PDB file of C-alpha atoms in Angstrom:
ATOM      1  CA  ASP A   1     -36.246  34.475 -24.220  1.00 53.00           C
ATOM      2  CA  ALA A   2     -38.788  36.097 -26.537  1.00 74.00           C
ATOM      3  CA  GLY A   3     -38.553  35.345 -30.228  1.00 91.00           C
ATOM      4  CA  VAL A   4     -39.147  37.767 -33.086  1.00 95.00           C
ATOM      5  CA  THR A   5     -42.486  39.466 -32.562  1.00 96.00           C
ATOM      6  CA  GLN A   6     -44.590  41.184 -35.195  1.00 97.00           C
ATOM      7  CA  SER A   7     -47.667  43.336 -34.919  1.00 97.00           C
ATOM      8  CA  PRO A   8     -50.416  43.307 -35.812  1.00 97.00           C
ATOM      9  CA  THR A   9     -51.006  39.631 -36.631  1.00 96.00           C
ATOM     10  CA  HIS A  10     -53.853  40.367 -39.026  1.00 96.00           C
ATOM     11  CA  LEU A  11     -54.871  43.507 -40.863  1.00 96.00           C
ATOM     12  CA  ILE A  12     -57.510  44.440 -43.409  1.00 98.00           C
ATOM     13  CA  LYS A  13     -57.015  47.592 -45.471  1.00 98.00           C
ATOM     14  CA  THR A  14     -58.717  49.233 -48.435  1.00 98.00           C
ATOM     15  CA  ARG A  15     -57.008  49.895 -51.746  1.00 98.00           C
ATOM     16  CA  GLY A  16     -55.146  53.200 -51.726  1.00 98.00           C
ATOM     17  CA  GLN A  17     -54.615  53.228 -47.983  1.00 98.00           C
ATOM     18  CA  HIS A  18     -51.313  53.152 -46.144  1.00 98.00           C
ATOM     19  CA  VAL A  19     -50.137  50.470 -43.707  1.00 98.00           C
ATOM     20  CA  THR A  20     -47.374  50.203 -41.105  1.00 98.00           C
ATOM     21  CA  LEU A  21     -46.138  46.835 -39.904  1.00 98.00           C
ATOM     22  CA  ARG A  22     -43.887  46.445 -36.890  1.00 98.00           C
ATOM     23  CA  CYS A  23     -41.181  44.007 -35.896  1.00 98.00           C
ATOM     24  CA  SER A  24     -39.231  43.503 -32.677  1.00 97.00           C
ATOM     25  CA  PRO A  25     -36.113  41.385 -33.144  1.00 95.00           C
ATOM     26  CA  ILE A  26     -34.672  38.911 -30.688  1.00 93.00           C
ATOM     27  CA  SER A  27     -32.738  40.721 -27.969  1.00 92.00           C
ATOM     28  CA  GLY A  28     -29.182  41.331 -29.150  1.00 87.00           C
ATOM     29  CA  HIS A  29     -30.007  40.973 -32.842  1.00 89.00           C
ATOM     30  CA  LYS A  30     -29.117  44.036 -34.876  1.00 89.00           C
ATOM     31  CA  SER A  31     -30.084  42.832 -38.348  1.00 90.00           C
ATOM     32  CA  VAL A  32     -33.707  42.825 -39.451  1.00 94.00           C
ATOM     33  CA  SER A  33     -35.029  41.734 -42.826  1.00 94.00           C
ATOM     34  CA  TRP A  34     -38.514  41.920 -44.319  1.00 97.00           C
ATOM     35  CA  TYR A  35     -40.114  39.417 -46.675  1.00 97.00           C
ATOM     36  CA  GLN A  36     -43.415  39.209 -48.539  1.00 97.00           C
ATOM     37  CA  GLN A  37     -44.980  35.761 -48.859  1.00 95.00           C
ATOM     38  CA  VAL A  38     -47.871  35.486 -51.263  1.00 94.00           C
ATOM     39  CA  LEU A  39     -50.052  32.428 -50.731  1.00 90.00           C
ATOM     40  CA  GLY A  40     -48.480  29.352 -52.273  1.00 88.00           C
ATOM     41  CA  GLN A  41     -45.111  30.969 -52.943  1.00 91.00           C
ATOM     42  CA  GLY A  42     -41.789  31.374 -51.214  1.00 93.00           C
ATOM     43  CA  PRO A  43     -40.934  34.516 -49.243  1.00 94.00           C
ATOM     44  CA  GLN A  44     -39.588  37.377 -51.356  1.00 96.00           C
ATOM     45  CA  PHE A  45     -36.896  39.654 -49.961  1.00 94.00           C
ATOM     46  CA  ILE A  46     -37.983  43.276 -49.498  1.00 96.00           C
ATOM     47  CA  PHE A  47     -35.440  45.012 -47.234  1.00 94.00           C
ATOM     48  CA  GLN A  48     -32.584  44.345 -44.879  1.00 93.00           C
ATOM     49  CA  TYR A  49     -31.482  46.757 -42.143  1.00 93.00           C
ATOM     50  CA  TYR A  50     -28.371  46.447 -40.036  1.00 89.00           C
ATOM     51  CA  GLU A  51     -27.347  48.934 -37.385  1.00 88.00           C
ATOM     52  CA  LYS A  52     -30.151  51.240 -38.532  1.00 90.00           C
ATOM     53  CA  GLU A  53     -28.879  51.420 -42.098  1.00 92.00           C
ATOM     54  CA  GLU A  54     -30.429  49.893 -45.193  1.00 93.00           C
ATOM     55  CA  ARG A  55     -28.133  47.102 -46.359  1.00 89.00           C
ATOM     56  CA  GLY A  56     -30.232  45.651 -49.138  1.00 89.00           C
ATOM     57  CA  ARG A  57     -33.410  46.154 -51.114  1.00 93.00           C
ATOM     58  CA  GLY A  58     -35.324  43.638 -53.188  1.00 92.00           C
ATOM     59  CA  ASN A  59     -37.283  44.232 -56.361  1.00 93.00           C
ATOM     60  CA  PHE A  60     -40.212  46.130 -54.862  1.00 97.00           C
ATOM     61  CA  PRO A  61     -41.698  49.497 -55.877  1.00 97.00           C
ATOM     62  CA  ASP A  62     -40.999  52.725 -54.025  1.00 97.00           C
ATOM     63  CA  ARG A  63     -44.370  52.392 -52.307  1.00 98.00           C
ATOM     64  CA  PHE A  64     -42.522  50.082 -49.931  1.00 98.00           C
ATOM     65  CA  SER A  65     -40.218  51.659 -47.358  1.00 98.00           C
ATOM     66  CA  ALA A  66     -38.766  50.673 -44.025  1.00 98.00           C
ATOM     67  CA  ARG A  67     -36.689  51.934 -41.180  1.00 97.00           C
ATOM     68  CA  GLN A  68     -34.909  50.629 -38.110  1.00 97.00           C
ATOM     69  CA  PHE A  69     -34.949  52.339 -34.760  1.00 96.00           C
ATOM     70  CA  PRO A  70     -32.163  52.752 -32.158  1.00 95.00           C
ATOM     71  CA  ASN A  71     -33.554  49.745 -30.241  1.00 94.00           C
ATOM     72  CA  TYR A  72     -33.264  47.708 -33.496  1.00 95.00           C
ATOM     73  CA  SER A  73     -37.005  47.295 -33.920  1.00 97.00           C
ATOM     74  CA  SER A  74     -38.237  47.984 -37.423  1.00 97.00           C
ATOM     75  CA  GLU A  75     -41.223  49.235 -39.363  1.00 98.00           C
ATOM     76  CA  LEU A  76     -42.315  48.369 -42.877  1.00 98.00           C
ATOM     77  CA  ASN A  77     -44.502  50.945 -44.577  1.00 98.00           C
ATOM     78  CA  VAL A  78     -46.550  50.411 -47.700  1.00 98.00           C
ATOM     79  CA  ASN A  79     -48.306  53.326 -49.407  1.00 98.00           C
ATOM     80  CA  ALA A  80     -51.129  53.340 -51.954  1.00 98.00           C
ATOM     81  CA  LEU A  81     -52.061  49.732 -51.257  1.00 98.00           C
ATOM     82  CA  LEU A  82     -52.983  47.491 -54.167  1.00 98.00           C
ATOM     83  CA  LEU A  83     -54.940  44.248 -54.104  1.00 97.00           C
ATOM     84  CA  GLY A  84     -51.703  42.477 -55.032  1.00 97.00           C
ATOM     85  CA  ASP A  85     -50.094  43.597 -51.784  1.00 98.00           C
ATOM     86  CA  SER A  86     -52.238  41.067 -49.934  1.00 98.00           C
ATOM     87  CA  ALA A  87     -49.761  38.640 -48.413  1.00 97.00           C
ATOM     88  CA  LEU A  88     -48.068  37.417 -45.277  1.00 96.00           C
ATOM     89  CA  TYR A  89     -45.303  39.838 -44.304  1.00 98.00           C
ATOM     90  CA  LEU A  90     -42.472  38.197 -42.431  1.00 97.00           C
ATOM     91  CA  CYS A  91     -39.735  39.789 -40.407  1.00 97.00           C
ATOM     92  CA  ALA A  92     -36.489  37.986 -39.648  1.00 94.00           C
ATOM     93  CA  SER A  93     -33.692  38.902 -37.268  1.00 92.00           C
ATOM     94  CA  SER A  94     -30.164  37.613 -36.948  1.00 88.00           C
ATOM     95  CA  TYR A  95     -27.015  37.905 -34.837  1.00 80.00           C
ATOM     96  CA  PRO A  96     -25.021  41.119 -34.524  1.00 61.00           C
ATOM     97  CA  THR A  97     -22.387  40.354 -37.105  1.00 62.00           C
ATOM     98  CA  GLY A  98     -24.858  40.728 -39.950  1.00 52.00           C
ATOM     99  CA  ARG A  99     -23.134  37.956 -41.874  1.00 59.00           C
ATOM    100  CA  ASN A 100     -24.818  34.883 -43.234  1.00 58.00           C
ATOM    101  CA  THR A 101     -26.083  33.366 -40.046  1.00 72.00           C
ATOM    102  CA  GLU A 102     -29.333  31.795 -38.986  1.00 81.00           C
ATOM    103  CA  ALA A 103     -32.320  34.048 -39.444  1.00 87.00           C
ATOM    104  CA  PHE A 104     -35.198  33.722 -36.996  1.00 91.00           C
ATOM    105  CA  PHE A 105     -38.604  34.550 -38.389  1.00 94.00           C
ATOM    106  CA  GLY A 106     -41.556  36.168 -36.683  1.00 95.00           C
ATOM    107  CA  GLN A 107     -45.054  34.743 -37.002  1.00 95.00           C
ATOM    108  CA  GLY A 108     -45.866  37.301 -39.686  1.00 96.00           C
ATOM    109  CA  THR A 109     -48.552  39.884 -40.339  1.00 97.00           C
ATOM    110  CA  ARG A 110     -51.357  38.727 -42.624  1.00 97.00           C
ATOM    111  CA  LEU A 111     -52.351  41.767 -44.720  1.00 98.00           C
ATOM    112  CA  THR A 112     -55.546  41.667 -46.744  1.00 98.00           C
ATOM    113  CA  VAL A 113     -56.271  44.508 -49.150  1.00 98.00           C
ATOM    114  CA  VAL A 114     -59.887  44.803 -50.264  1.00 97.00           C
TER     115      VAL A 114
ATOM    116  CA  GLY B   1     -30.281  39.203 -59.102  1.00 79.00           C
ATOM    117  CA  GLU B   2     -30.272  35.714 -57.660  1.00 88.00           C
ATOM    118  CA  ASN B   3     -32.865  33.222 -58.955  1.00 93.00           C
ATOM    119  CA  VAL B   4     -33.613  30.045 -57.015  1.00 96.00           C
ATOM    120  CA  GLU B   5     -35.624  27.227 -58.563  1.00 97.00           C
ATOM    121  CA  GLN B   6     -37.032  24.365 -56.505  1.00 98.00           C
ATOM    122  CA  HIS B   7     -38.434  20.952 -57.509  1.00 97.00           C
ATOM    123  CA  PRO B   8     -40.742  19.218 -57.056  1.00 97.00           C
ATOM    124  CA  SER B   9     -43.579  21.494 -56.004  1.00 97.00           C
ATOM    125  CA  THR B  10     -45.395  18.599 -54.335  1.00 98.00           C
ATOM    126  CA  LEU B  11     -44.074  15.309 -53.005  1.00 98.00           C
ATOM    127  CA  SER B  12     -45.882  12.386 -51.404  1.00 98.00           C
ATOM    128  CA  VAL B  13     -43.988   9.538 -49.772  1.00 98.00           C
ATOM    129  CA  GLN B  14     -44.867   6.575 -47.618  1.00 98.00           C
ATOM    130  CA  GLU B  15     -43.828   6.758 -43.997  1.00 98.00           C
ATOM    131  CA  GLY B  16     -40.304   5.399 -43.638  1.00 97.00           C
ATOM    132  CA  ASP B  17     -39.301   6.227 -47.202  1.00 97.00           C
ATOM    133  CA  SER B  18     -36.833   8.941 -48.170  1.00 98.00           C
ATOM    134  CA  ALA B  19     -37.655  12.342 -49.640  1.00 98.00           C
ATOM    135  CA  VAL B  20     -35.395  14.453 -51.820  1.00 98.00           C
ATOM    136  CA  ILE B  21     -35.945  18.098 -52.751  1.00 98.00           C
ATOM    137  CA  LYS B  22     -33.686  19.840 -55.241  1.00 98.00           C
ATOM    138  CA  CYS B  23     -32.812  23.486 -55.793  1.00 98.00           C
ATOM    139  CA  THR B  24     -30.688  25.377 -58.271  1.00 98.00           C
ATOM    140  CA  TYR B  25     -29.358  28.899 -58.000  1.00 97.00           C
ATOM    141  CA  SER B  26     -28.042  31.316 -60.572  1.00 96.00           C
ATOM    142  CA  ASP B  27     -25.476  33.531 -58.877  1.00 92.00           C
ATOM    143  CA  SER B  28     -22.090  31.943 -58.272  1.00 92.00           C
ATOM    144  CA  ALA B  29     -21.492  34.524 -55.518  1.00 90.00           C
ATOM    145  CA  SER B  30     -24.103  32.854 -53.298  1.00 91.00           C
ATOM    146  CA  ASN B  31     -22.360  31.322 -50.313  1.00 89.00           C
ATOM    147  CA  TYR B  32     -25.010  30.334 -47.773  1.00 90.00           C
ATOM    148  CA  PHE B  33     -27.902  27.944 -48.340  1.00 94.00           C
ATOM    149  CA  PRO B  34     -30.498  27.427 -45.600  1.00 93.00           C
ATOM    150  CA  TRP B  35     -33.529  25.149 -45.691  1.00 96.00           C
ATOM    151  CA  TYR B  36     -36.707  26.185 -43.917  1.00 96.00           C
ATOM    152  CA  LYS B  37     -39.739  24.144 -42.894  1.00 97.00           C
ATOM    153  CA  GLN B  38     -43.069  25.917 -42.710  1.00 95.00           C
ATOM    154  CA  GLU B  39     -46.117  24.247 -41.226  1.00 94.00           C
ATOM    155  CA  LEU B  40     -49.546  25.589 -42.075  1.00 89.00           C
ATOM    156  CA  GLY B  41     -50.121  28.955 -40.458  1.00 85.00           C
ATOM    157  CA  LYS B  42     -46.729  29.000 -38.759  1.00 89.00           C
ATOM    158  CA  ARG B  43     -43.457  30.804 -39.239  1.00 92.00           C
ATOM    159  CA  PRO B  44     -40.613  29.316 -41.322  1.00 93.00           C
ATOM    160  CA  GLN B  45     -38.107  27.477 -39.157  1.00 94.00           C
ATOM    161  CA  LEU B  46     -34.546  26.635 -40.086  1.00 93.00           C
ATOM    162  CA  ILE B  47     -33.937  22.896 -40.259  1.00 96.00           C
ATOM    163  CA  ILE B  48     -30.441  22.783 -41.737  1.00 95.00           C
ATOM    164  CA  ASP B  49     -28.022  25.043 -43.578  1.00 92.00           C
ATOM    165  CA  ILE B  50     -24.801  24.715 -45.541  1.00 92.00           C
ATOM    166  CA  ARG B  51     -22.044  27.095 -46.509  1.00 88.00           C
ATOM    167  CA  SER B  52     -20.213  27.158 -49.803  1.00 85.00           C
ATOM    168  CA  ASN B  53     -16.998  25.744 -48.345  1.00 83.00           C
ATOM    169  CA  VAL B  54     -18.771  22.499 -47.385  1.00 83.00           C
ATOM    170  CA  GLY B  55     -20.114  19.818 -49.727  1.00 91.00           C
ATOM    171  CA  GLU B  56     -22.388  17.956 -47.354  1.00 95.00           C
ATOM    172  CA  LYS B  57     -23.895  18.350 -43.909  1.00 94.00           C
ATOM    173  CA  LYS B  58     -25.993  15.929 -41.908  1.00 96.00           C
ATOM    174  CA  ASP B  59     -28.175  16.280 -38.841  1.00 94.00           C
ATOM    175  CA  GLN B  60     -29.845  13.035 -37.788  1.00 96.00           C
ATOM    176  CA  ARG B  61     -32.421  12.198 -40.495  1.00 97.00           C
ATOM    177  CA  ILE B  62     -31.758  15.348 -42.505  1.00 98.00           C
ATOM    178  CA  ALA B  63     -28.878  15.996 -44.860  1.00 98.00           C
ATOM    179  CA  VAL B  64     -28.025  18.671 -47.386  1.00 98.00           C
ATOM    180  CA  THR B  65     -25.600  18.427 -50.281  1.00 97.00           C
ATOM    181  CA  LEU B  66     -24.115  21.267 -52.305  1.00 96.00           C
ATOM    182  CA  ASN B  67     -22.536  21.187 -55.758  1.00 95.00           C
ATOM    183  CA  LYS B  68     -21.027  24.618 -56.344  1.00 93.00           C
ATOM    184  CA  THR B  69     -19.904  23.830 -59.865  1.00 94.00           C
ATOM    185  CA  ALA B  70     -23.386  22.861 -60.968  1.00 95.00           C
ATOM    186  CA  LYS B  71     -25.004  25.470 -58.691  1.00 96.00           C
ATOM    187  CA  HIS B  72     -27.416  23.078 -57.107  1.00 95.00           C
ATOM    188  CA  PHE B  73     -28.166  21.826 -53.620  1.00 97.00           C
ATOM    189  CA  SER B  74     -30.504  19.202 -52.274  1.00 98.00           C
ATOM    190  CA  LEU B  75     -32.328  18.280 -49.090  1.00 98.00           C
ATOM    191  CA  HIS B  76     -32.538  14.623 -48.120  1.00 98.00           C
ATOM    192  CA  ILE B  77     -34.907  13.373 -45.433  1.00 98.00           C
ATOM    193  CA  THR B  78     -34.594   9.713 -44.493  1.00 97.00           C
ATOM    194  CA  GLU B  79     -37.029   7.532 -42.536  1.00 98.00           C
ATOM    195  CA  THR B  80     -39.803  10.069 -43.052  1.00 98.00           C
ATOM    196  CA  GLN B  81     -42.468  10.482 -40.397  1.00 97.00           C
ATOM    197  CA  PRO B  82     -45.959  12.031 -40.596  1.00 96.00           C
ATOM    198  CA  GLU B  83     -44.705  15.053 -38.636  1.00 96.00           C
ATOM    199  CA  ASP B  84     -42.310  15.791 -41.513  1.00 97.00           C
ATOM    200  CA  SER B  85     -45.359  16.839 -43.558  1.00 97.00           C
ATOM    201  CA  ALA B  86     -44.979  20.568 -44.276  1.00 97.00           C
ATOM    202  CA  VAL B  87     -43.808  22.999 -46.934  1.00 97.00           C
ATOM    203  CA  TYR B  88     -40.045  23.135 -47.345  1.00 98.00           C
ATOM    204  CA  PHE B  89     -38.199  26.126 -48.794  1.00 97.00           C
ATOM    205  CA  CYS B  90     -34.632  26.345 -49.970  1.00 97.00           C
ATOM    206  CA  ALA B  91     -32.862  29.694 -50.061  1.00 96.00           C
ATOM    207  CA  ALA B  92     -29.615  31.243 -51.210  1.00 94.00           C
ATOM    208  CA  SER B  93     -27.798  34.273 -49.884  1.00 90.00           C
ATOM    209  CA  ILE B  94     -25.266  36.334 -51.790  1.00 77.00           C
ATOM    210  CA  ALA B  95     -24.114  39.270 -49.734  1.00 61.00           C
ATOM    211  CA  ALA B  96     -23.326  39.652 -46.098  1.00 56.00           C
ATOM    212  CA  GLY B  97     -26.516  39.793 -44.121  1.00 63.00           C
ATOM    213  CA  ASN B  98     -29.688  37.831 -44.327  1.00 75.00           C
ATOM    214  CA  GLN B  99     -30.877  38.750 -47.783  1.00 87.00           C
ATOM    215  CA  PHE B 100     -32.314  35.390 -48.704  1.00 92.00           C
ATOM    216  CA  TYR B 101     -33.704  34.440 -52.085  1.00 93.00           C
ATOM    217  CA  PHE B 102     -36.186  31.623 -51.634  1.00 95.00           C
ATOM    218  CA  GLY B 103     -37.386  28.848 -53.884  1.00 97.00           C
ATOM    219  CA  THR B 104     -41.089  28.385 -54.526  1.00 95.00           C
ATOM    220  CA  GLY B 105     -41.481  25.628 -51.957  1.00 97.00           C
ATOM    221  CA  THR B 106     -42.171  21.897 -51.874  1.00 98.00           C
ATOM    222  CA  SER B 107     -45.268  20.583 -50.152  1.00 97.00           C
ATOM    223  CA  LEU B 108     -44.256  17.279 -48.584  1.00 98.00           C
ATOM    224  CA  THR B 109     -46.901  14.796 -47.479  1.00 98.00           C
ATOM    225  CA  VAL B 110     -45.852  11.706 -45.550  1.00 98.00           C
ATOM    226  CA  ILE B 111     -48.533   9.033 -45.750  1.00 97.00           C
ATOM    227  CA  PRO B 112     -48.812   6.887 -42.606  1.00 95.00           C
TER     228      PRO B 112
END
């Protein structure tokens, strides 16, 4: 059974550019959450989607957006990239109920903004 | 919003000794508290979790305790082994769904 998969694994972008990160949840999981992990810190919650609807948003600027598709995969978009957006972006999926249950993380996308 | 604090930031123990990591949270509505282990360059992996209706949970060498009144919870690892060396994160979740608020992490080193 495949785990949570994210693509790409590494990405280098220039300031001001736009980036799209992708996440495929574990089969049967309908909840997907996104986190930003800056080096040396804990993951910070960005978005949660459940059944294709946004269920929560962390303290991030409007440059960050996301969506969930009918197959429950998800995209995280970041516009007008800043140097400070350099981080590991993690996606997590969980069971269909969407309640507080175990979240399984992907391996992350390492974004470097230069 | 929820604020989770974690101490210590680094911890070194001799193999076989115990390790304790402590976290506090701010929002009394938080009701789910997972602990994740993250090895260098790898994804966070759940090692144990506890819900607000339980005071303690144990899984072999790992245990977690929760004090709802004081809003703090702790991870206890007994008989530590070199493979326990990693960064450990506590987290708290308020609402339904996996909206976790993480602590800043504890880098545990087990010295053989």
